[in-house]
Coordinates of C-alpha atoms in Angstrom, one line a residue:
X1 CA 9.6 14.9 -26.3
X2 CA 11.1 15.7 -22.9
X3 CA 14.7 16.2 -22.2
X4 CA 16.5 15.8 -18.9
X5 CA 16.7 19.5 -18.3
X6 CA 13.3 20.5 -19.7
X7 CA 10.1 20.9 -17.8
X8 CA 7.6 21.0 -20.7
X9 CA 7.1 19.5 -24.2
X10 CA 9.9 20.6 -26.6
X11 CA 7.3 22.1 -28.9
X12 CA 4.0 22.9 -27.1
X13 CA 2.4 23.6 -30.5
X14 CA 2.4 19.9 -31.4
X15 CA -0.5 18.2 -29.6
X16 CA 0.1 14.6 -28.5
X17 CA -1.6 11.7 -26.6
X18 CA 0.1 9.6 -23.9
X19 CA -0.2 5.9 -23.8
X20 CA -0.8 4.1 -20.5
X21 CA -0.4 0.3 -20.7
X22 CA 1.1 -2.7 -18.9
X23 CA 4.5 -3.8 -20.2
X24 CA 3.8 -7.5 -19.9
X25 CA 6.3 -10.3 -19.3
X26 CA 7.2 -11.0 -23.0
X27 CA 10.5 -10.1 -24.4
X28 CA 10.9 -7.2 -26.9
X29 CA 10.7 -9.4 -30.0
X30 CA 8.4 -7.3 -32.3
X31 CA 10.1 -5.0 -34.7
X32 CA 8.8 -1.5 -35.5
X33 CA 10.3 1.3 -37.5
X34 CA 11.4 4.5 -35.9
X35 CA 12.2 7.5 -38.2
X36 CA 14.9 9.8 -37.0
X37 CA 15.4 12.9 -39.2
X38 CA 13.7 11.1 -42.0
X39 CA 15.8 7.9 -41.8
X40 CA 14.2 4.6 -40.6
X41 CA 15.6 2.5 -37.9
X42 CA 14.5 -0.7 -36.2
X43 CA 13.3 -0.8 -32.7
X44 CA 12.0 -3.8 -30.8
X45 CA 8.9 -3.7 -28.5
X46 CA 7.1 -6.2 -26.3
X47 CA 4.0 -8.0 -27.5
X48 CA 1.4 -5.9 -25.5
X49 CA 2.8 -2.6 -26.8
X50 CA 2.9 -4.0 -30.4
X51 CA -0.7 -4.9 -30.1
X52 CA -1.6 -1.4 -28.8
X53 CA 0.3 0.3 -31.6
X54 CA -1.6 -1.9 -34.2
X55 CA -4.9 -1.1 -32.6
X56 CA -4.4 2.6 -31.9
X57 CA -3.0 3.6 -35.3
X58 CA -5.2 5.8 -37.4
X59 CA -5.4 5.0 -41.1
X60 CA -6.3 8.4 -42.4
X61 CA -3.9 10.6 -40.4
X62 CA -0.8 10.4 -38.1
X63 CA -1.3 9.9 -34.4
X64 CA 1.4 11.3 -32.1
X65 CA 1.8 9.2 -29.0
X66 CA 4.2 9.5 -26.0
X67 CA 5.2 6.0 -25.0
X68 CA 7.7 5.4 -22.2
X69 CA 9.4 2.3 -23.7
X70 CA 10.2 4.3 -26.8
X71 CA 10.6 7.9 -25.5
X72 CA 12.8 6.9 -22.5
X73 CA 16.1 5.0 -22.8
X74 CA 15.4 2.2 -20.4
X75 CA 19.1 1.2 -20.3
X76 CA 20.2 4.7 -19.1
X77 CA 19.6 5.2 -15.4
X78 CA 20.5 8.9 -15.6
X79 CA 17.8 9.4 -18.2
X80 CA 15.2 7.4 -16.3
X81 CA 16.0 9.3 -13.1
X82 CA 15.4 12.6 -15.0
X83 CA 12.3 11.4 -16.8
X84 CA 10.5 10.3 -13.6
X85 CA 10.5 13.9 -12.4
X86 CA 8.8 14.9 -15.7
X87 CA 5.9 12.4 -15.7
X88 CA 3.6 15.0 -14.2
X89 CA 4.1 17.1 -17.3
X90 CA 3.9 14.3 -19.8
X91 CA 0.5 13.0 -18.7
X92 CA -1.1 16.3 -17.5
X93 CA -0.3 18.1 -20.7
X94 CA -1.3 15.3 -23.1
X95 CA -4.5 16.0 -25.0
X96 CA -5.7 12.6 -23.9
X97 CA -4.4 9.5 -22.2
X98 CA -5.0 6.3 -24.2
X99 CA -5.4 3.4 -21.7
X100 CA -4.6 0.0 -23.4
X101 CA -6.1 -2.8 -21.3
X102 CA -5.0 -5.5 -23.8
X103 CA -6.5 -7.5 -26.6
X104 CA -10.1 -8.5 -26.5
X105 CA -11.4 -11.5 -24.7
X106 CA -14.6 -13.5 -25.2
X107 CA -16.6 -11.1 -22.9
X108 CA -14.7 -7.8 -22.9
X109 CA -17.0 -6.2 -25.6
X110 CA -20.0 -7.3 -23.6
X111 CA -18.6 -5.5 -20.5
X112 CA -17.7 -2.3 -22.3
X113 CA -21.1 -2.2 -24.0
X114 CA -22.9 -2.8 -20.7
X115 CA -21.3 0.3 -19.1
X116 CA -23.6 2.7 -21.0
X117 CA -26.6 0.9 -19.4
X118 CA -25.1 1.1 -15.9
X119 CA -24.5 4.9 -16.0
X120 CA -28.1 5.5 -17.0
X121 CA -29.3 6.2 -13.5
X122 CA -33.0 6.2 -14.5
X123 CA -32.8 2.5 -15.2
X124 CA -30.0 1.5 -12.7
X125 CA -32.2 0.0 -10.0
X126 CA -34.1 -2.1 -12.6
X127 CA -30.8 -3.2 -14.1
X128 CA -29.5 -4.4 -10.7
X129 CA -32.7 -6.3 -10.0
X130 CA -32.8 -7.8 -13.5
X131 CA -32.1 -11.6 -13.2
X132 CA -31.2 -11.7 -16.9
X133 CA -28.0 -9.7 -16.6
X134 CA -25.6 -11.9 -14.5
X135 CA -23.4 -12.5 -17.6
X136 CA -22.9 -8.8 -18.1
X137 CA -22.0 -8.1 -14.5
X138 CA -19.6 -11.1 -14.5
X139 CA -18.0 -9.7 -17.7
X140 CA -17.5 -6.3 -16.1
X141 CA -15.9 -7.9 -13.0
X142 CA -13.6 -9.8 -15.3
X143 CA -12.6 -6.6 -17.1
X144 CA -11.9 -5.0 -13.7
X145 CA -9.4 -7.7 -13.0
X146 CA -7.2 -6.8 -16.0
X147 CA -3.5 -6.5 -15.0
X148 CA -3.4 -2.8 -16.0
X149 CA -5.5 -1.8 -13.0
X150 CA -3.0 -3.3 -10.5
X151 CA 0.1 -1.4 -11.7
X152 CA 1.6 1.4 -9.6
X153 CA 2.4 3.8 -12.4
X154 CA -1.2 4.0 -13.8
X155 CA -2.4 5.8 -10.6
X156 CA -0.4 8.8 -11.7
X157 CA -1.1 8.4 -15.4
X158 CA -4.9 8.4 -15.0
X159 CA -5.1 10.8 -12.1
X160 CA -3.3 13.5 -14.1
X161 CA -5.1 13.0 -17.3
X162 CA -7.2 15.9 -18.6
X163 CA -9.3 13.2 -20.3
X164 CA -8.8 9.5 -20.9
X165 CA -10.2 6.6 -23.0
X166 CA -10.0 2.9 -22.2
X167 CA -9.3 0.6 -25.1
X168 CA -9.7 -3.2 -25.1
X169 CA -9.2 -4.7 -28.5
X170 CA -11.2 -2.6 -30.9
X171 CA -13.7 -1.5 -28.3
X172 CA -13.4 1.6 -26.2
X173 CA -15.1 3.7 -23.5
X174 CA -14.6 7.0 -21.9
X175 CA -12.8 6.8 -18.6
X176 CA -15.3 8.9 -16.7
X177 CA -18.1 6.5 -17.8
X178 CA -16.1 3.5 -16.8
X179 CA -15.2 5.1 -13.4
X180 CA -18.9 5.9 -12.7
X181 CA -19.9 2.3 -13.6
X182 CA -17.3 0.8 -11.3
X183 CA -18.4 3.1 -8.4
X184 CA -22.0 2.2 -8.9
X185 CA -21.2 -1.5 -9.1
X186 CA -19.2 -1.4 -5.9
X187 CA -21.7 0.7 -4.0
X188 CA -24.7 -1.6 -4.7
X189 CA -22.7 -4.8 -4.2
X190 CA -21.2 -3.7 -0.9
X191 CA -24.5 -2.6 0.4
X192 CA -26.8 -5.5 -0.6
X193 CA -24.8 -8.2 -2.5
X194 CA -27.8 -8.3 -4.9
X195 CA -25.6 -8.8 -7.9
X196 CA -23.5 -11.6 -6.5
X197 CA -26.7 -13.4 -5.3
X198 CA -28.1 -13.1 -8.8
X199 CA -25.0 -14.6 -10.3
X200 CA -25.0 -17.4 -7.7
X201 CA -28.6 -18.3 -8.7
X202 CA -27.7 -18.5 -12.4
X203 CA -27.1 -21.9 -13.9
X204 CA -24.6 -20.2 -16.2
X205 CA -22.1 -19.9 -13.2
X206 CA -22.7 -23.2 -11.6
X207 CA -24.3 -21.6 -8.5
X208 CA -20.8 -20.7 -7.2
X209 CA -21.1 -18.7 -3.9
X210 CA -18.9 -15.6 -3.6
X211 CA -18.3 -15.7 -7.4
X212 CA -17.4 -12.0 -7.4
X213 CA -15.4 -11.8 -4.2
X214 CA -14.9 -8.4 -2.6
X215 CA -15.5 -6.0 -5.5
X216 CA -14.2 -3.0 -3.5
X217 CA -10.7 -4.5 -3.4
X218 CA -10.4 -5.2 -7.1
X219 CA -7.7 -3.2 -8.8
X220 CA -10.2 -1.2 -10.9
X221 CA -12.2 -0.2 -7.8
X222 CA -9.2 0.8 -5.9
X223 CA -7.9 2.8 -8.8
X224 CA -11.2 4.7 -9.2
X225 CA -11.3 5.4 -5.5
X226 CA -7.6 6.4 -5.3
X227 CA -7.6 8.8 -8.2
X228 CA -10.8 10.6 -7.1
X229 CA -9.1 11.5 -3.7
X230 CA -5.7 12.6 -4.7
X231 CA -6.3 16.2 -5.8
X232 CA -8.6 19.2 -5.9
X233 CA -9.0 20.2 -9.5
X234 CA -10.3 23.2 -11.4
X235 CA -13.3 22.9 -13.6
X236 CA -11.0 22.3 -16.6
X237 CA -9.1 19.5 -14.9
X238 CA -6.0 21.3 -13.8
X239 CA -4.6 20.2 -10.4
X240 CA -5.0 23.0 -7.8
X241 CA -3.9 21.1 -4.7
X242 CA -2.4 17.8 -3.8
X243 CA -4.1 16.3 -0.8
X244 CA -2.1 13.3 0.4
X245 CA 1.4 13.0 2.0
X246 CA 4.0 10.6 0.6
X247 CA 3.4 8.4 3.6
X248 CA -0.3 8.3 2.9
X249 CA 0.2 7.4 -0.8
X250 CA 2.7 4.6 -0.1
X251 CA 0.5 3.2 2.7
X252 CA -2.8 3.5 0.8
X253 CA -1.6 2.3 -2.6
X254 CA 0.3 -0.8 -1.4
X255 CA -2.0 -3.0 -3.5
X256 CA -0.6 -1.5 -6.7
X257 CA 2.4 -3.3 -8.0
X258 CA 5.5 -2.3 -10.0
X259 CA 7.9 -4.4 -12.1
X260 CA 10.9 -2.5 -10.4
X261 CA 10.8 -2.3 -6.6
X262 CA 12.1 1.3 -6.8
X263 CA 8.9 2.4 -8.5
X264 CA 6.8 1.5 -5.4
X265 CA 8.1 4.9 -4.2
X266 CA 9.1 6.7 -7.4
X267 CA 5.8 6.2 -9.1
X268 CA 3.9 8.3 -6.6
X269 CA 6.4 11.0 -5.7
X270 CA 4.8 13.5 -8.1
X271 CA 1.4 12.9 -6.5
X272 CA 2.5 13.7 -3.0
X273 CA 1.6 16.9 -1.2
X274 CA 4.4 19.4 -0.9
X275 CA 6.8 17.0 -2.7
X276 CA 9.6 18.0 -5.1
X277 CA 11.9 15.5 -6.8
X278 CA 15.5 15.6 -8.0
X279 CA 17.2 13.3 -10.4
X280 CA 20.5 11.8 -9.4
X281 CA 23.2 11.8 -12.1
X282 CA 26.3 9.9 -12.7
X283 CA 29.3 10.8 -10.5
X284 CA 31.8 10.1 -13.3
X285 CA 32.6 13.7 -14.1
X286 CA 33.1 14.7 -10.5
X287 CA 35.3 11.7 -9.8
X288 CA 37.4 12.4 -12.8
X289 CA 37.7 16.1 -11.7
X290 CA 38.7 15.1 -8.2
X291 CA 41.3 12.6 -9.5
X292 CA 42.6 14.7 -12.4
X293 CA 45.7 15.8 -10.5
X294 CA 46.7 12.2 -9.6
X295 CA 49.6 11.2 -12.0
X296 CA 50.4 7.8 -10.4
X297 CA 48.2 4.8 -9.8
X298 CA 46.1 5.6 -6.7
X299 CA 46.7 3.4 -3.6
X300 CA 43.9 1.4 -2.0
X301 CA 44.0 3.9 0.9
X302 CA 43.5 6.8 -1.4
X303 CA 40.6 5.1 -3.2
X304 CA 39.0 4.3 0.2
X305 CA 39.4 7.9 1.3
X306 CA 37.9 9.2 -1.9
X307 CA 35.0 6.7 -1.6
X308 CA 34.3 8.0 2.0
X309 CA 34.3 11.6 0.7
X310 CA 31.7 10.7 -1.9
X311 CA 29.5 9.0 0.6
X312 CA 29.7 11.9 3.0
X313 CA 28.9 14.3 0.1
X314 CA 25.9 12.1 -0.9
X315 CA 24.6 12.0 2.7
X316 CA 24.9 15.7 3.1
X317 CA 23.1 16.3 -0.1
X318 CA 20.3 14.0 0.9
X319 CA 19.9 15.6 4.3
X320 CA 19.7 19.0 2.5
X321 CA 17.1 17.6 0.1
X322 CA 14.9 16.3 3.0
X323 CA 15.0 19.8 4.6
X324 CA 13.8 21.2 1.3
X325 CA 11.1 18.5 0.9
X326 CA 12.9 17.1 -2.1
X327 CA 13.3 13.4 -2.8
X328 CA 16.2 12.1 -4.9
X329 CA 15.4 9.6 -7.7
X330 CA 18.2 7.2 -8.3
X331 CA 17.6 3.8 -9.9
X332 CA 21.3 2.8 -9.4
X333 CA 20.7 2.8 -5.6
X334 CA 19.8 -0.5 -3.9
X335 CA 16.1 -0.7 -3.2
X336 CA 16.9 -1.1 0.6
X337 CA 18.6 2.3 0.6
X338 CA 15.6 3.8 -1.2
X339 CA 13.3 2.3 1.5
X340 CA 15.5 3.9 4.2
X341 CA 15.4 7.3 2.5
X342 CA 11.6 7.1 2.3
X343 CA 11.4 6.2 6.0
X344 CA 13.8 8.9 7.0
X345 CA 11.9 11.4 4.9
X346 CA 8.5 10.3 6.4
X347 CA 9.6 10.0 10.0
X348 CA 11.6 13.2 10.0
X349 CA 8.7 15.1 8.3
X350 CA 6.1 14.5 11.1
X351 CA 8.0 12.8 13.9
X352 CA 5.7 9.7 13.9
X353 CA 6.8 6.1 13.8
X354 CA 3.5 4.5 12.7
X355 CA 4.9 3.7 9.2
X356 CA 6.8 0.7 10.6
X357 CA 3.5 -0.9 11.6
X358 CA 2.2 -0.7 8.0
X359 CA 2.8 -3.3 5.3
X360 CA 4.1 -1.6 2.2
X361 CA 7.3 -3.3 1.0
X362 CA 6.9 -5.6 -2.0
X363 CA 7.5 -9.3 -1.1
X364 CA 10.3 -9.7 -3.6
X365 CA 11.8 -6.2 -3.2
X366 CA 14.4 -7.3 -0.6
X367 CA 15.5 -10.9 0.0
X368 CA 14.0 -12.2 3.2
X369 CA 17.4 -13.0 4.7
X370 CA 18.5 -9.3 4.2
X371 CA 15.2 -7.7 5.1
X372 CA 15.1 -6.2 8.7
X373 CA 12.0 -6.8 10.8
X374 CA 11.0 -3.1 10.7
X375 CA 10.1 -3.3 7.0
X376 CA 6.7 -5.0 6.7
X377 CA 5.9 -6.6 3.4
X378 CA 2.6 -6.6 1.6
X379 CA 2.0 -10.2 2.6
X380 CA 0.8 -8.7 5.9
X381 CA -1.8 -6.6 4.1
X382 CA -5.4 -7.0 5.2
X383 CA -6.7 -8.2 1.8
X384 CA -5.0 -10.6 -0.6
X385 CA -5.8 -12.1 -4.0
X386 CA -7.1 -15.7 -4.1
X387 CA -6.1 -18.2 -6.9
X388 CA -9.4 -17.4 -8.6
X389 CA -8.4 -13.7 -8.9
X390 CA -10.9 -12.6 -6.3
X391 CA -9.9 -10.8 -3.1
X392 CA -10.7 -11.9 0.4
X393 CA -9.4 -11.0 3.9
X394 CA -5.9 -12.3 4.7
X395 CA -5.0 -10.4 7.9
X396 CA -6.5 -7.9 10.3
X397 CA -6.5 -4.2 9.5
X398 CA -3.6 -2.2 11.0
X399 CA -4.3 -0.8 14.4
X400 CA -2.5 2.4 13.5
X401 CA -4.9 2.9 10.7
X402 CA -4.3 4.7 7.4
X403 CA -2.3 8.0 7.5
X404 CA -3.6 11.3 6.4
X405 CA -6.9 11.3 8.2
X406 CA -5.9 14.1 10.5
X407 CA -6.4 12.1 13.7
X408 CA -4.7 8.9 14.8
X409 CA -6.8 6.0 16.1
X410 CA -4.8 5.7 19.4
X411 CA -2.3 7.7 21.4
X412 CA -0.2 5.2 23.3
X413 CA 2.9 7.4 23.2
X414 CA 1.0 10.5 24.3
X415 CA 2.1 13.7 22.7
X416 CA 5.7 12.4 22.3
X417 CA 7.3 12.1 18.9
X418 CA 10.5 10.3 17.9
X419 CA 13.5 11.5 19.9
X420 CA 16.9 12.6 18.8
X421 CA 18.1 9.1 19.3
X422 CA 16.1 7.8 16.3
X423 CA 18.4 6.9 13.5
X424 CA 19.6 4.2 11.1
X425 CA 22.7 2.2 11.8
X426 CA 25.9 2.5 9.8
X427 CA 28.7 0.2 8.7
X428 CA 28.1 -3.4 9.9
X429 CA 24.8 -2.2 11.4
X430 CA 23.4 -0.8 8.3
X431 CA 20.2 -2.9 8.7
X432 CA 19.5 -1.5 12.2
X433 CA 17.1 1.1 13.2
X434 CA 17.4 2.8 16.7
X435 CA 14.3 3.9 18.4
X436 CA 13.7 5.2 21.9
X437 CA 10.9 4.1 24.3
X438 CA 10.3 2.0 27.3
X439 CA 9.1 -1.5 28.3
X440 CA 5.7 -1.5 29.9
X441 CA 4.9 -5.3 30.1
X442 CA 5.5 -8.7 28.5
X443 CA 3.4 -11.5 27.1
X444 CA 2.6 -14.1 29.8
X445 CA 0.0 -16.2 28.1
X446 CA -0.9 -16.5 24.4
X447 CA -3.8 -18.3 22.7
X448 CA -4.0 -19.7 19.2
X449 CA -4.4 -17.1 16.5
X450 CA -7.7 -16.3 14.9
X451 CA -7.4 -18.1 11.6
X452 CA -10.3 -17.0 9.3
X453 CA -11.5 -14.6 12.0
X454 CA -12.8 -17.4 14.2
X455 CA -13.3 -16.5 17.9
X456 CA -12.0 -19.7 19.5
X457 CA -13.8 -21.2 22.4
X458 CA -10.7 -20.9 24.6
X459 CA -10.6 -17.2 23.9
X460 CA -13.9 -16.9 25.8
X461 CA -12.6 -18.3 29.1
X462 CA -9.2 -16.5 28.7
X463 CA -11.2 -13.3 28.3
X464 CA -13.1 -13.9 31.5
X465 CA -16.4 -14.8 29.9
X466 CA -17.4 -17.7 32.2
X467 CA -21.1 -17.1 32.6
X468 CA -22.4 -17.4 29.1
X469 CA -25.9 -16.3 30.1
X470 CA -24.5 -12.8 30.9
X471 CA -23.1 -10.2 28.6
X472 CA -19.4 -10.6 27.9
X473 CA -16.9 -8.8 30.2
X474 CA -16.2 -5.3 29.2
X475 CA -12.5 -5.8 28.6
X476 CA -13.2 -8.9 26.4
X477 CA -15.7 -7.5 23.9
X478 CA -13.7 -4.2 23.8
X479 CA -10.5 -6.2 23.0
X480 CA -12.4 -8.0 20.2
X481 CA -13.1 -4.7 18.5
X482 CA -9.9 -2.9 19.7
X483 CA -12.3 -0.5 21.6
X484 CA -13.2 1.2 18.4
X485 CA -16.0 1.1 15.9
X486 CA -15.6 1.4 12.1
X487 CA -13.2 4.2 11.0
X488 CA -11.8 4.8 14.5
X489 CA -14.9 6.0 16.2
X490 CA -16.0 4.9 19.7
X491 CA -17.7 1.5 19.6
X492 CA -21.5 1.5 19.4
X493 CA -23.3 0.7 22.7
X494 CA -25.0 -2.4 21.2
X495 CA -21.7 -4.2 20.7
X496 CA -21.8 -6.3 23.9
X497 CA -25.4 -7.4 23.1
X498 CA -24.3 -8.3 19.6
X499 CA -21.4 -10.3 21.0
X500 CA -23.7 -12.3 23.1
X501 CA -26.2 -12.8 20.2
X502 CA -23.3 -14.1 18.1
X503 CA -22.5 -16.7 20.8
X504 CA -26.2 -17.7 21.0
X505 CA -26.2 -18.2 17.2
X506 CA -23.2 -20.5 17.3
X507 CA -22.9 -24.2 18.1
X508 CA -23.0 -24.6 21.9
X509 CA -19.6 -25.2 23.3
X510 CA -18.0 -24.4 19.9
X511 CA -16.2 -21.6 18.3
X512 CA -17.8 -18.4 16.9
X513 CA -17.4 -18.5 13.1
X514 CA -17.6 -14.8 12.2
X515 CA -17.7 -15.4 8.4
X516 CA -20.5 -17.9 8.7
X517 CA -22.6 -15.5 10.8
X518 CA -21.8 -12.5 8.6
X519 CA -23.0 -14.2 5.4
X520 CA -25.7 -16.6 6.7
X521 CA -26.7 -15.2 10.2
X522 CA -30.1 -14.0 11.2
X523 CA -29.2 -10.4 12.3
X524 CA -27.7 -7.5 10.4
X525 CA -26.7 -5.9 13.7
X526 CA -24.7 -9.0 14.7
X527 CA -23.1 -9.0 11.2
X528 CA -22.0 -5.3 11.6
X529 CA -20.4 -6.2 15.0
X530 CA -18.7 -9.3 13.6
X531 CA -17.3 -7.4 10.5
X532 CA -15.6 -5.1 13.0
X533 CA -14.3 -8.1 14.9
X534 CA -12.8 -9.5 11.7
X535 CA -11.0 -6.2 11.1
X536 CA -9.3 -6.6 14.4
X537 CA -8.7 -10.2 15.3
X538 CA -8.0 -11.9 11.9
X539 CA -4.7 -13.8 12.3
X540 CA -3.9 -12.2 15.7
X541 CA -3.5 -13.9 19.0
X542 CA -5.4 -13.2 22.2
X543 CA -2.8 -12.6 24.9
X544 CA -2.6 -11.9 28.7
X545 CA 0.4 -9.9 29.9
X546 CA 2.5 -10.3 33.0
X547 CA 0.6 -7.5 34.7
X548 CA -2.8 -9.0 33.8
X549 CA -3.7 -6.9 30.7
X550 CA -5.8 -8.5 28.0
X551 CA -4.8 -7.8 24.4
X552 CA -4.1 -8.9 20.9
X553 CA -0.7 -9.5 19.4
X554 CA 0.7 -10.6 16.0
X555 CA 0.5 -14.3 14.9
X556 CA 4.3 -14.8 15.5
X557 CA 4.2 -13.5 19.1
X558 CA 5.7 -15.7 21.8
X559 CA 5.6 -15.8 25.6
X560 CA 8.0 -13.3 27.1
X561 CA 8.0 -11.0 24.1
X562 CA 8.1 -7.4 25.4
X563 CA 5.3 -5.0 25.2
X564 CA 6.8 -1.6 24.6
X565 CA 5.9 2.0 24.0
X566 CA 8.0 3.7 21.3
X567 CA 8.1 7.4 21.2
X568 CA 6.2 8.6 18.1
X569 CA 4.2 5.3 17.7
X570 CA 0.5 5.5 18.4
X571 CA 0.1 1.9 19.5
X572 CA 2.1 -0.5 21.7
X573 CA 4.4 -2.9 19.9
X574 CA 5.8 -6.3 20.6
X575 CA 9.6 -6.7 20.6
X576 CA 11.7 -9.8 21.0
X577 CA 15.0 -9.5 22.8
X578 CA 17.9 -11.3 21.1
X579 CA 21.6 -11.6 21.6
X580 CA 24.1 -11.4 18.8
X581 CA 26.1 -14.7 18.9
X582 CA 29.2 -13.0 17.6
X583 CA 29.4 -9.7 19.5
X584 CA 27.2 -10.7 22.5
X585 CA 25.3 -7.5 22.0
X586 CA 21.6 -7.1 22.7
X587 CA 19.2 -6.3 19.9
X588 CA 15.5 -6.6 19.2
X589 CA 13.2 -8.1 16.5
X590 CA 10.1 -6.0 15.7
X591 CA 7.2 -8.4 16.0
X592 CA 4.5 -5.9 15.3
X593 CA 1.7 -3.7 16.7
X594 CA -0.5 -4.7 19.6
X595 CA -3.7 -3.9 21.2
X596 CA -3.4 -3.9 25.0
X597 CA -6.7 -2.9 26.7
X598 CA -6.0 -0.1 29.1
X599 CA -2.8 1.3 27.7
X600 CA -3.8 2.6 24.3
X601 CA -4.2 6.3 25.0
X602 CA -1.2 7.3 27.1
X603 CA -2.0 5.4 30.3
X604 CA 1.3 3.6 30.1
X605 CA 3.2 6.7 31.2
X606 CA 1.2 6.8 34.5
X607 CA 1.8 3.0 35.0
X608 CA 5.5 3.2 34.3
X609 CA 6.0 6.1 36.8
X610 CA 3.9 4.3 39.4
X611 CA 6.2 1.2 39.2
X612 CA 9.4 3.3 39.6
X613 CA 10.9 4.1 42.9
X614 CA 11.7 7.7 41.8
X615 CA 8.5 8.1 39.6
X616 CA 10.7 8.4 36.6
X617 CA 10.3 6.4 33.3
X618 CA 13.3 4.2 32.5
X619 CA 13.8 5.0 28.8
X620 CA 15.8 2.7 26.5
X621 CA 17.2 3.0 23.0
X622 CA 16.2 -0.3 21.2
X623 CA 18.3 -1.5 18.3
X624 CA 15.8 -3.1 15.9
X625 CA 17.1 -5.5 13.3

């Protein structure tokens, strides 16, 4: 329906629906018939698409569906490049988007039928308190774990839809009803855990604690939340304004997966504020034209020179595209190069370096041996999926926080942005990133990392808390919460009292188990404090620096790792000095972001000048590999 050079349906008179579905892992083994100009042909599709076609077909009239696996030649990179740019039109101009969740399960109909009861707000409170409905809530949570909800492309497909319907087997529900039900489920469960407690008390579920896990991190909840915050729309559903930058989308949607690593970026380009895309096309014609005058076999030198000209041409075109806020889509390009283009685009756009502190690269996107330290994978994300399909905390939240909120959590590099020395390496140093900054300190002492968010007993003494009858030292409790409350605000004044209360509720002389006190403690105020502590310390180490600062550093930190201020980065970072065994050149490994109490808001500049004989900061360009 859409050609490489078109920007709208070929015939806007013909209404159509668009299918949103999960491809699945099966091979294309099912045959369907495709009629071209009246003549049938055979086309093979995967099992999940075959099931969708069987279920969605209408027996009394034709149904016109746009389906990516059929309408886009998946073996032609040029066509895929072009079609990605048109996805906005495909899904926004469709009469409806049909979401296929898959074939029915034993409890999927129960879940879909339950939705109409949830969205009836007159009875919602009674429904939540009803001890006879744990099976229905469990069925809904099971539906919310369907694979479709975790796919990267569906964010765009559902966000742009004028209207959408969810199908599971032969049952269906309007997307708006489903979204409201999910929002209500998450709101009441996060606030009171009433539903999970009801399920735990039920014999039907063997009294399993934490049966539901963290509802707010399920794919369905994330999707509903993400799609409601992408745009400002008119009353008839047309997009009036895109609200989030490309950096914000990539950072905030890291939980959504893609079968091709390129799509981690390409799938959200059309959602980004001020973003335009271009499709890369084959260079065959230009190469032939350039070489058409050559009548003899080209020499190796001539081929090398021609290759260099093409590379320079591609580089200049990309730089021009960045200046025009345009991103080039090219599936032929190695994913590592796509990552670099995204970083170049992001860092050059606003001058900030915080993106290197955020986990966003898929674990299998780049082989570990080839992946530089400045590309953080999603294994470092705050929340991860357990074997039972539920989500639980796996790491601390990032200190830099999510982008796009208008204000950064910290200001360690002052008003400075990346300098002109920021760049990527070339040739043999293609995996290097060059950043400018200065060394402010180094790690002198490190304590064991906070596995499961436990505040270890030896952390207390290392933090200067010797007299347990007194309130904790200021620098210690502030370090535990990174000197911030939830959402980057200043910490509440009750935090030191809550810290002492947490200690009093723990085993004397033992560790403070934050999870135990959050779920089974006596005080909601202590629980609020400890939830903030978990956001900060989980899997981080308590460290003391050479100059006596208390702080938190990544799990892999070591003694003598450098604490540095990088221009454009809002928090201090830990770097490890290395020496190349072949060239004897110095380079650095990016260990990660740090909290160092006392140098989070620009104080490092005063300190650095005070330590210098001429009151000048000794800047350095770090080669990160």
